[in-house]
XYZ file of C-alpha atoms in Angstrom:
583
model
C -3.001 2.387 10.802
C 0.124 3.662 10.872
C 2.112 4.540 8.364
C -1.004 4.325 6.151
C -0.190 4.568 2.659
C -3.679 6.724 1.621
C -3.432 8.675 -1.114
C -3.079 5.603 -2.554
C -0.583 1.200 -1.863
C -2.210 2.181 -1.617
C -3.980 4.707 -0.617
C -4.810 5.134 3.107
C -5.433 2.842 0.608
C -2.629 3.035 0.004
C -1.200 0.909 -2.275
C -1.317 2.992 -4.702
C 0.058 2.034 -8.263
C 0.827 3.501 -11.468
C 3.194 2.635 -14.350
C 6.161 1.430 -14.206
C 8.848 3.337 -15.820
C 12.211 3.972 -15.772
C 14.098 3.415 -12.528
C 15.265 6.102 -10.219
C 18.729 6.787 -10.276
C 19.367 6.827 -6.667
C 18.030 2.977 -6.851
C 20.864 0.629 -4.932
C 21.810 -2.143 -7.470
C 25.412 -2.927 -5.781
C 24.404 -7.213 -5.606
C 21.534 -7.337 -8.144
C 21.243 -10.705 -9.911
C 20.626 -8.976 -13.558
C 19.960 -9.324 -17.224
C 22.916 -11.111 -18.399
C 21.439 -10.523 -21.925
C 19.903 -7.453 -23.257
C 17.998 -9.145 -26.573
C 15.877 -11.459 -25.274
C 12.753 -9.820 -24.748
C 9.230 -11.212 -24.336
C 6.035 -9.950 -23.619
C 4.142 -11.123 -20.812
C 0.576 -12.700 -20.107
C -0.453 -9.104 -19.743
C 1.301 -7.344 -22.437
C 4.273 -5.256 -20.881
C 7.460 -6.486 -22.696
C 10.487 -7.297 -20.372
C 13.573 -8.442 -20.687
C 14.424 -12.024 -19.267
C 17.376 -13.320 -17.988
C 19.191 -15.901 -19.983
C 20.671 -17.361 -17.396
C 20.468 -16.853 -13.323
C 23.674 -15.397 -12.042
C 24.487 -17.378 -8.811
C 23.513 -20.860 -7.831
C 20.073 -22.053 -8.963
C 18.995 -22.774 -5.681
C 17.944 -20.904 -2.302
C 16.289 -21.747 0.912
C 13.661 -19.704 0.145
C 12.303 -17.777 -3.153
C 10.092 -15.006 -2.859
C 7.885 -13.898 -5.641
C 7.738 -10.408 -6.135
C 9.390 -7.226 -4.377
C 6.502 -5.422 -3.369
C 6.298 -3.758 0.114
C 5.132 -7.278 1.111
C 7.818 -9.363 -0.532
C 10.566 -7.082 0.271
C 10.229 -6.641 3.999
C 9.830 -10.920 4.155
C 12.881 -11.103 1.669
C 14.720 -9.017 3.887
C 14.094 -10.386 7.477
C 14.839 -14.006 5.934
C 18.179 -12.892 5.107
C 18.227 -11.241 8.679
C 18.094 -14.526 10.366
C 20.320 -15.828 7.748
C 18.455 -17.840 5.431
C 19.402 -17.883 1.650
C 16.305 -16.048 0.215
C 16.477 -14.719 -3.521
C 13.936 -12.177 -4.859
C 12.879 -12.558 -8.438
C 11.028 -9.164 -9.729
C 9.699 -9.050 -13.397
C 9.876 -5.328 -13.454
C 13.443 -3.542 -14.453
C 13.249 -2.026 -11.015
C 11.814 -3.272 -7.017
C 9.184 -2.075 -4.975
C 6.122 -3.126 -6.861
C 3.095 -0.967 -6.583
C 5.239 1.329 -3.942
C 8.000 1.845 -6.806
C 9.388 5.466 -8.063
C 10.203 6.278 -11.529
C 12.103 9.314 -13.555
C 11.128 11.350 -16.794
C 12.576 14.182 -17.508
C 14.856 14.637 -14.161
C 11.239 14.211 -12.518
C 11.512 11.339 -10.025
C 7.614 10.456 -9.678
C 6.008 8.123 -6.789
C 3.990 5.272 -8.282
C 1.885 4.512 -5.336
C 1.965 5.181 -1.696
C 1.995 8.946 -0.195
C 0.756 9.700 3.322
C 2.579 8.060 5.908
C 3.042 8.135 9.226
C 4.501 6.380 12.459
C 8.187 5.831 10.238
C 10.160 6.932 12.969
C 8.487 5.244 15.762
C 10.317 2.516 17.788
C 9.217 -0.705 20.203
C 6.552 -2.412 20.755
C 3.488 -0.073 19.088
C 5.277 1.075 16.121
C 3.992 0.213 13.161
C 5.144 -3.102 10.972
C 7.240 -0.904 8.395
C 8.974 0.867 10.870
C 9.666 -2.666 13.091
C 10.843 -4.288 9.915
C 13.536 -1.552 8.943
C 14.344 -1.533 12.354
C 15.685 -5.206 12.476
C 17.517 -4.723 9.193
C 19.348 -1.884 10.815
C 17.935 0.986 8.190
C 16.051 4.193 8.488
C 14.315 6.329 6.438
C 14.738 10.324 6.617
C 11.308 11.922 6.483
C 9.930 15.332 6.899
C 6.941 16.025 9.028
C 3.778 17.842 8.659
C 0.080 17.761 10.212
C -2.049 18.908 7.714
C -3.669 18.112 4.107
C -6.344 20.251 2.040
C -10.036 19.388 1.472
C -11.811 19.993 -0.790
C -15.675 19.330 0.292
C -19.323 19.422 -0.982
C -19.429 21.955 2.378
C -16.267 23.954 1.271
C -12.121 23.709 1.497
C -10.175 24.004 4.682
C -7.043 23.220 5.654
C -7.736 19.645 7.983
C -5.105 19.173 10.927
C -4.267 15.899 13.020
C -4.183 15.551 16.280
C -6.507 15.580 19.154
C -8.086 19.281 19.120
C -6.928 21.089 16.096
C -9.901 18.839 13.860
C -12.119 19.503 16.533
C -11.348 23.236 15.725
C -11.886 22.946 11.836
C -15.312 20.918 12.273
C -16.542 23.962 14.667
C -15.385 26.453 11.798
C -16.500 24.436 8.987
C -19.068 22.080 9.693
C -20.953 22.420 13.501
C -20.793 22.249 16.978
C -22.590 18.954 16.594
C -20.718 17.828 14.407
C -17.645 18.345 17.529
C -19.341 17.075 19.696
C -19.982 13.422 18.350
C -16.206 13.571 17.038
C -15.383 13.957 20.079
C -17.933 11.359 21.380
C -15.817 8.707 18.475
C -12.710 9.923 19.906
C -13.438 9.300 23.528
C -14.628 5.384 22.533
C -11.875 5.169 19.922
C -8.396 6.059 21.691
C -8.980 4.145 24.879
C -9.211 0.907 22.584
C -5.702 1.679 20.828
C -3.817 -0.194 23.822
C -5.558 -3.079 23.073
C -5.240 -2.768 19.059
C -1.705 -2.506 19.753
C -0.718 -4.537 22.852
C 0.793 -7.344 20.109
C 4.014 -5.645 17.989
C 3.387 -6.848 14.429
C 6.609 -8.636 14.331
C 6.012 -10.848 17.247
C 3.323 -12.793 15.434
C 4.018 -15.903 13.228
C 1.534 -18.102 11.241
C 1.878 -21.289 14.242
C 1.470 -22.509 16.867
C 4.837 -20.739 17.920
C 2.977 -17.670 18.541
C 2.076 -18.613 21.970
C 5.101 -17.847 23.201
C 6.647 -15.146 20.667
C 3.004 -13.345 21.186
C 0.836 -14.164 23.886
C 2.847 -15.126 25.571
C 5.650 -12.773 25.822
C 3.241 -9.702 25.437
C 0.198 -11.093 28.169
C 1.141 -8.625 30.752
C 1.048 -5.448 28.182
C -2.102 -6.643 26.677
C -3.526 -7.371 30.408
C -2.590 -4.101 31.980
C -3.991 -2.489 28.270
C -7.059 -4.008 29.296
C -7.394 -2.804 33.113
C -6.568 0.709 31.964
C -9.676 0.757 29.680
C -12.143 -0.395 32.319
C -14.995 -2.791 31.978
C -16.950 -0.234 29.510
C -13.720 0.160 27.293
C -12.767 -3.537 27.809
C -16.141 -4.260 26.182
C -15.653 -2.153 23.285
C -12.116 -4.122 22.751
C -14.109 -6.958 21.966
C -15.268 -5.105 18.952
C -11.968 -5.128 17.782
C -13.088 -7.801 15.277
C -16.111 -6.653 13.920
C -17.164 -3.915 10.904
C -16.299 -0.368 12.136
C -19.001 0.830 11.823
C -20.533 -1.127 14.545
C -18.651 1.511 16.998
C -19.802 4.295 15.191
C -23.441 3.087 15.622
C -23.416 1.706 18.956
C -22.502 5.325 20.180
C -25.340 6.885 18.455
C -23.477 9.052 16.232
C -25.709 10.424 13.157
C -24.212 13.847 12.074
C -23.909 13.275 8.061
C -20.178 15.072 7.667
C -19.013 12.796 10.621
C -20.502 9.818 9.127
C -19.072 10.475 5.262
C -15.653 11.582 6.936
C -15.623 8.456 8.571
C -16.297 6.623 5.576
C -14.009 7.947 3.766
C -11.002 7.693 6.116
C -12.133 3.717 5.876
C -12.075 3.167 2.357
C -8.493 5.120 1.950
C -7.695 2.855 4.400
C -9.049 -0.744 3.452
C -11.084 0.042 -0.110
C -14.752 -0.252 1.284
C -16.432 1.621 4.225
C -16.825 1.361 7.475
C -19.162 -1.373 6.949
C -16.572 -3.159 5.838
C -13.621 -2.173 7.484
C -12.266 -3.884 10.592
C -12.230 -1.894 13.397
C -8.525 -2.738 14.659
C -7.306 -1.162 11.770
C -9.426 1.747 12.176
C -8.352 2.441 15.934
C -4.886 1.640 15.214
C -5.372 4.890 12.310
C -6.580 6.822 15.457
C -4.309 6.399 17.569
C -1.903 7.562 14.909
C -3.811 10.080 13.950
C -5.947 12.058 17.180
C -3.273 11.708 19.582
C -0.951 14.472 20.848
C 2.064 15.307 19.230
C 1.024 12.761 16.178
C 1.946 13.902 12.534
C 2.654 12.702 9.352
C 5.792 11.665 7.338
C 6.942 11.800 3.825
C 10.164 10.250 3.041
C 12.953 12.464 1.493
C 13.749 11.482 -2.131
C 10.282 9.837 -2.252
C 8.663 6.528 -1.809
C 11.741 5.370 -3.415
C 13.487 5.876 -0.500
C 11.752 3.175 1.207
C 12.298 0.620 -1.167
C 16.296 1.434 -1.274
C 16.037 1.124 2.396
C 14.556 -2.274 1.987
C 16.297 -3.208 -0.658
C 19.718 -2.451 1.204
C 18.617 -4.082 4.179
C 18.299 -7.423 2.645
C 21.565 -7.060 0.724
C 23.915 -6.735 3.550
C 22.708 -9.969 4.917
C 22.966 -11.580 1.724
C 20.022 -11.544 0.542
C 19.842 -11.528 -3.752
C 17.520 -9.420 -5.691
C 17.024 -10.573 -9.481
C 15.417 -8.205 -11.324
C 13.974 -8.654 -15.199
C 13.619 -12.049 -14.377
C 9.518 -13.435 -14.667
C 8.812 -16.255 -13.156
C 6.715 -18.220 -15.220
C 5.205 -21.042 -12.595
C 5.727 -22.096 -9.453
C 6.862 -26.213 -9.751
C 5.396 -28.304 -7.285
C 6.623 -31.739 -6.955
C 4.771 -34.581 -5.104
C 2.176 -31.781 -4.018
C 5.035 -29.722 -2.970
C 6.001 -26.610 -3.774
C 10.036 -27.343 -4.652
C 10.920 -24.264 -6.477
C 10.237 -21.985 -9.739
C 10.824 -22.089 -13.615
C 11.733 -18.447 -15.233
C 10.201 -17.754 -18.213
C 13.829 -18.593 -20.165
C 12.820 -21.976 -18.934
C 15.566 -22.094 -16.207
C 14.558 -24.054 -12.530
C 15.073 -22.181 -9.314
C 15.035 -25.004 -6.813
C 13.641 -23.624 -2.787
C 14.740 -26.105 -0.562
C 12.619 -24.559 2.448
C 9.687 -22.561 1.098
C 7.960 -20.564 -2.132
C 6.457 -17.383 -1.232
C 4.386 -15.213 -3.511
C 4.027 -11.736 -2.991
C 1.589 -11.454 -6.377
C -2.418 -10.937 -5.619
C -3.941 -14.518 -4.948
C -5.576 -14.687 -8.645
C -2.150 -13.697 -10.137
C -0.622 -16.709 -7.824
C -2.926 -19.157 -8.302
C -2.289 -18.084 -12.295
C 1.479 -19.738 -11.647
C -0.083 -22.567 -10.241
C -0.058 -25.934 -12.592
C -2.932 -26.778 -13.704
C -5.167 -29.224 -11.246
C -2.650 -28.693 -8.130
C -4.334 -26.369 -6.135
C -7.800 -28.049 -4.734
C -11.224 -27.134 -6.525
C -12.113 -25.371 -3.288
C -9.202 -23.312 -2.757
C -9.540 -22.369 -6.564
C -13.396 -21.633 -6.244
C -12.523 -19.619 -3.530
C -10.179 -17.162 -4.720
C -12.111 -16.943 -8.207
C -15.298 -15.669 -5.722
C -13.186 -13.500 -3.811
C -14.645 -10.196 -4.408
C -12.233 -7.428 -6.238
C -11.788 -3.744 -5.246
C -11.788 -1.761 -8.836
C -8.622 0.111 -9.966
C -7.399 3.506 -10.552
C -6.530 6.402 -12.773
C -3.445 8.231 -12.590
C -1.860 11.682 -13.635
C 1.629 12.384 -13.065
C 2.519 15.548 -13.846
C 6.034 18.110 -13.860
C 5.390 21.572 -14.117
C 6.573 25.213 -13.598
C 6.259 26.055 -9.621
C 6.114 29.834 -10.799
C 2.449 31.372 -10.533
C 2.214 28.521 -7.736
C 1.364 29.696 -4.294
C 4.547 29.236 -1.953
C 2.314 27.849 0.911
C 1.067 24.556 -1.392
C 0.513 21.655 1.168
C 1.970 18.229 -0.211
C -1.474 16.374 -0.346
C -5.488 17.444 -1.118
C -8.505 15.673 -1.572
C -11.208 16.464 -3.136
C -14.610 14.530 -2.749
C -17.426 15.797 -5.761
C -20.835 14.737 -3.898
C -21.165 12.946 -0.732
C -24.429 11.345 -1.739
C -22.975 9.099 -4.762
C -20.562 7.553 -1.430
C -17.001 7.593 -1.077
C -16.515 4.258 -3.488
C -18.387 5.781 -6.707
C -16.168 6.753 -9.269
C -15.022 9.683 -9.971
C -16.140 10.971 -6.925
C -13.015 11.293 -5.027
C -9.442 12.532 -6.244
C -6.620 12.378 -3.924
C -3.296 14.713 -5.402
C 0.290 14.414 -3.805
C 2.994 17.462 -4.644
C 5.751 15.866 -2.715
C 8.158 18.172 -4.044
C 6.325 20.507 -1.574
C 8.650 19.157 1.278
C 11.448 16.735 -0.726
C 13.159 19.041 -3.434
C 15.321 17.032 -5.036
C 12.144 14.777 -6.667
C 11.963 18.026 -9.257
C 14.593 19.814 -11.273
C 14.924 23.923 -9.761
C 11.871 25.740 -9.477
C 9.629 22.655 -10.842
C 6.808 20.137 -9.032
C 5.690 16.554 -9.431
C 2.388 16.114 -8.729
C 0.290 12.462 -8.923
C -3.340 12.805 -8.693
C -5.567 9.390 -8.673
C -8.882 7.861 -8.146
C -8.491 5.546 -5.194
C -9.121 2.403 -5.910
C -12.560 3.240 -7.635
C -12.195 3.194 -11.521
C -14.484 0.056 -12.999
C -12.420 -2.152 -15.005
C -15.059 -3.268 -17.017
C -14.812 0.217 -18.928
C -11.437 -0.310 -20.543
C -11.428 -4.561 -20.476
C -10.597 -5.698 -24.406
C -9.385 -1.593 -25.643
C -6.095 -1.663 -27.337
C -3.811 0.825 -25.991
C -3.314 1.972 -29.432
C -6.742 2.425 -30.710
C -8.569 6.382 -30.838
C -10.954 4.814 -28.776
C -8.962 3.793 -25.836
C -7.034 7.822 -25.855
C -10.716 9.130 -25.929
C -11.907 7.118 -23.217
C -8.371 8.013 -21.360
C -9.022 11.828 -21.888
C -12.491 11.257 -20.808
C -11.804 9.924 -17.388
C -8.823 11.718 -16.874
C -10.891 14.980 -17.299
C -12.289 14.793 -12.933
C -8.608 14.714 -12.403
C -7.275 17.294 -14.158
C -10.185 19.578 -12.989
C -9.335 18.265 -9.097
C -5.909 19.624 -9.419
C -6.675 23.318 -10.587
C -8.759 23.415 -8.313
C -5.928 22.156 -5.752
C -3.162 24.492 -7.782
C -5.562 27.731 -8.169
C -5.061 29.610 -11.297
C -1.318 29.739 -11.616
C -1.630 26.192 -12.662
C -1.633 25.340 -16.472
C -1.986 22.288 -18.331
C -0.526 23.425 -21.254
C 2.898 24.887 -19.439
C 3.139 21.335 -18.173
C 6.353 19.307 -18.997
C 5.574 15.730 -18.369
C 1.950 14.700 -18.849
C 0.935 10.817 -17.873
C -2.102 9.389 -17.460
C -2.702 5.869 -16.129
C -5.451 3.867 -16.368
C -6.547 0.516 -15.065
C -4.850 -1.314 -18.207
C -1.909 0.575 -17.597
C -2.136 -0.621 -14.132
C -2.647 -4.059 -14.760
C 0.019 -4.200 -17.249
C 3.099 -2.871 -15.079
C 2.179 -3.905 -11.657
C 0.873 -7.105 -12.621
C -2.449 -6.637 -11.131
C -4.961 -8.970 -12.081
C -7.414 -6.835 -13.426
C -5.907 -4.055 -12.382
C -7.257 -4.782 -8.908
C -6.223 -2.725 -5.749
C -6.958 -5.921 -3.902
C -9.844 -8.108 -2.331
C -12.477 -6.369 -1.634
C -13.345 -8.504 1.436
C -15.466 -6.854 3.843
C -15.289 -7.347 7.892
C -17.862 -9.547 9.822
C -18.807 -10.835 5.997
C -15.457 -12.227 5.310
C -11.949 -12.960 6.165
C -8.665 -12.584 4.578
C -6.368 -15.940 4.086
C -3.558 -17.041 6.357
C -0.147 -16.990 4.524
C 0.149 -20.845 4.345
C -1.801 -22.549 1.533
C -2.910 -25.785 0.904
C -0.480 -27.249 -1.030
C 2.926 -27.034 1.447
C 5.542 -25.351 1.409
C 3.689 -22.480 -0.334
C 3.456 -19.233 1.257
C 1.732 -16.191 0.262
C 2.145 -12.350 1.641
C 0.983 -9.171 0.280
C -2.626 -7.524 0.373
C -4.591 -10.541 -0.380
C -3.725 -12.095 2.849
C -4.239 -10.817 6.058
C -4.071 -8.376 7.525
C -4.501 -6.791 3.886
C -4.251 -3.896 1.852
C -2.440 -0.589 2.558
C 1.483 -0.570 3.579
C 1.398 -1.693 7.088
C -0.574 -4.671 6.581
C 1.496 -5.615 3.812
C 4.500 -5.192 5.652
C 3.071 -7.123 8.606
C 2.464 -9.824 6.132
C 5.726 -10.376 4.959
C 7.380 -10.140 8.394
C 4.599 -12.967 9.539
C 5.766 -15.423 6.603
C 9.525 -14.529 7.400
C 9.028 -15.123 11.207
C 6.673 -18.419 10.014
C 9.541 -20.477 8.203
C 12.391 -19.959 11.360
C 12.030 -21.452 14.196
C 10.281 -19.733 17.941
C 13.758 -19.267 19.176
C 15.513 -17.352 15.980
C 11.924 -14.909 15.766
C 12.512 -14.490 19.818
C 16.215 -13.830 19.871
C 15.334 -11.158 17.163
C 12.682 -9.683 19.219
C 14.911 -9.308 22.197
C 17.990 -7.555 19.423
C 14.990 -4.689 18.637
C 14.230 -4.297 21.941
C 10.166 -5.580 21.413
């Protein structure tokens, strides 16, 4: 996918998300609805204290509320202001972007989440749903480029390069010539398909019938002519588009074992589970970003930070309101509508138009009054398998005794036999202070090292924070991490020289991102399962983020917000916004 938020989200996966601390100082605040008292604090449902708004600067009403400022909930917030609706963000947290936010110790400005992008400065049709969404807001984000991360294998460590012939080269160095040729083989089945994953611009689709004509539409000939360029044999494989990934990678016959774990593991940083599981649009849209010429990845200047501003800003000078501190304690539905929200100082935010929640779907259905949502729809959720959570280790160090040629981002996978999804297997480490100075005070690094997505919850469920045996268990599991990044950082690196030392775990993730159980998201596999629409079943509630589809990473959750957004206008605002990007 592009701009595929992997290590972590996160994560590929992309998501990625770690504590919440204090806000950057480069955050834009200029129209913030804040705290207009700085003593009344509570703690919430999941422990984290916060500071609530006495009263709601502004009137006490919107068209729209959205619930949240995640990726998701930002990039609907902000194209709902674009075609001038009155939208107002409420955010629990002291500062926006949700699992994608950046915070600062120390003069160390640290990403929680997201760190491998790419696509950010692409434009029209194919580019990817972050990129379309900044677009219409009028913002941009400065990046610098690179095409390469470091591995750290079971079969050794090499330097692994994008594109459409510089992996080839490493897999005939470090792997085989069989191994070549049936990447090759993948890549030959795989690109052809990418017109097709990518004939319909993310921001063209809405959750109605309207998207006849903003979609099909408008976009038939493209996706036509995508399909008579493939040929009948390539048109066939299109129709896979739908179906488990790994469906492709058996119906070509491919059996090498590096190709096969490589594969898998590109899926799960992408979606949380294999390619089993993973749908194979997302996985040929990740190609095309990825094996094509003159492809390479981003990573924003000042950090993933700088994303959020962007949003942030974008939504602002349409007049769009951002209250932050401010929990919203339910979600008020009146005559089995959803009218509107009450705060946790009791206050009620009426929506005239809509109520959109960019929480996971058990955290929503947790604001929900009792008995409103159908037994189904409840049943349903409370089945809805979970992906596990994560550990984290921010670090800010010394850069002396620290090779000047560090990349930004390693992995490093233990034993290809326990699978990509065991945990601690698989440690992915981000030094973006490799390419965006200013994230580290002179001479100094920032480093955040994880487990995607794969740390059982079950382990920590019921510790208190405080207790010896909750810091034992944290030093425990924390131990694969630390040992993943000397490895990455080679023996200059010290623990003991570093400055800031932080280690996350799933509690801590479930208690500052608001993740029920510290979840990543649903772990809902494709061909087995589906993820929900954005409309729900009691009206006028909407829901974006990674538990609806097209799900988890950063492009999906964009894509999900700018479907909701383009869902509660009508065909001719979302078309006359099409034409103003030039999609």
């Amino acid at each position: 996918m592009a701009l595929i938020s992997i290590f972590p989200s996160s994560a590929l996966h992309f998501n990625s998300h770690s504590f919440n601390f204090n806000a950057p100082k480069h955050i834009i605040r200029p129209v913030l609805a804040r705290i207009s008292s700085q003593n009344d604090q509570t703690s919430t449902s999941n422990g984290s204290a916060t500071k609530q708004n006495n009263s709601f600067p502004g009137k006490p009403e919107a068209d729209v509320i959205v619930i949240g400022s995640g990726i998701g909930g930002l990039c609907c917030a902000g194209l709902l202001a674009r075609y001038k609706q009155d939208v107002i963000l409420f955010e629990s947290h002291d500062a926006p972007g949700g699992a994608a936010h950046s915070f600062e110790i120390k003069d160390y400005k640290f990403d929680s989440g997201p760190s491998l992008f790419s696509g950010f400065q692409s434009r029209g049709p194919q580019a990817n749903p972050l990129a379309q969404v900044l677009d219409a807001l009028g913002e941009s984000v400065p990046c610098a480029s690179y095409d390469s991360w470091m591995v750290y294998l079971p079969e050794g460590e090499f330097l692994s390069r994008i594109g459409p012939t510089e992996f080839l080269k490493d897999l005939e160095k470090y792997v085989s010539l069989d191994a070549v040729q049936e990447w090759r083989k993948l890549l030959d089945t795989v690109l052809p398909m990418s017109a097709a994953a990518m004939a319909l611009p993310p921001l063209s689709i809405r959750g109605d019938l309207g998207v006849l004509s903003t979609a099909a539409a408008r976009y038939a000939p493209s996706l036509l002519k995508s399909f008579i360029q493939m040929g009948p044999q390539g048109a066939l494989g299109a129709t896979k588009l739908l179906r488990p990934f790994s469906e492709i990678v058996d119906s070509i016959g491919l059996k090498n074992p590096f190709v096969r774990n490589w594969v898998d593991l590109l899926c799960f940083l992408l979606a949380g589970v294999k390619s089993n599981g993973t749908l194979s649009a997302e996985m040929v849209y990740m190609f095309a970003e990825w094996y094509k010429p003159g492809c390479k990845l981003e990573y924003p200047l000042h950090g993933t930070g700088a994303v959020v501003d962007a949003l942030v800003r974008g939504m602002q000078k349409f007049g769009g309101r951002l209250s932050l501190n401010t929990h919203v304690e339910n979600i008020v539905v009146e005559n089995g509508r959803a009218i509107g929200v009450k705060l946790r100082n009791g206050q009620f935010v009426r929506a005239k138009k809509a109520v959109v929640s960019n929480a996971s779907m058990w955290d929503t259905l947790k604001l929900l009054p009792k008995d409103v949502a159908p037994k189904l729809y409840q049943d349903r959720i409370e089945k809805t398998p979970q992906c596990e959570s994560f550990m984290h280790l921010h670090l800010g160090f010394d850069a002396e005794g620290i090779r000047d040629d560090l990349g930004i981002h390693h992995i490093v996978v233990n034993d290809w036999d326990r699978g990509v999804d065991a945990d601690q297997n698989v440690v992915l480490i981000s030094v973006p202070s490799v390419l965006s100075k200013d994230l580290a005070p002179p001479g100094k690094h920032v480093l955040h090292a994880y487990t995607p997505g794969t740390e059982p919850y079950g382990l920590w469920e019921g510790l208190d924070r405080r207790s010896s045996e909750y810091k034992q268990l944290k030093a425990e599991r924390s131990e694969v991490m630390w040992k993943a990044v000397e490895k990455a950082l080679g023996s200059g690196f010290s623990r003991e020289k570093c400055e800031v030392k932080m280690v996350g775990t799933p509690l801590t993730h479930q208690r500052f991102l608001r993740r029920n159980r510290g979840t990543y998201g649903p772990a809902i596999e494709a061909g087995k399962g589906t993820f929900p629409g954005h409309a729900t079943t009691i009206p006028q509630l909407y829901c974006c983020g990674d538990s609806t589809f097209p799900g988890i990473g950063v492009p999906a959750v964009a894509a999900s917000g700018a479907i909701v957004a383009n869902s509660l206008v009508s065909v001719s605002e979302h078309s006359q916004l099409l034409d103003a990007i030039g999609i």
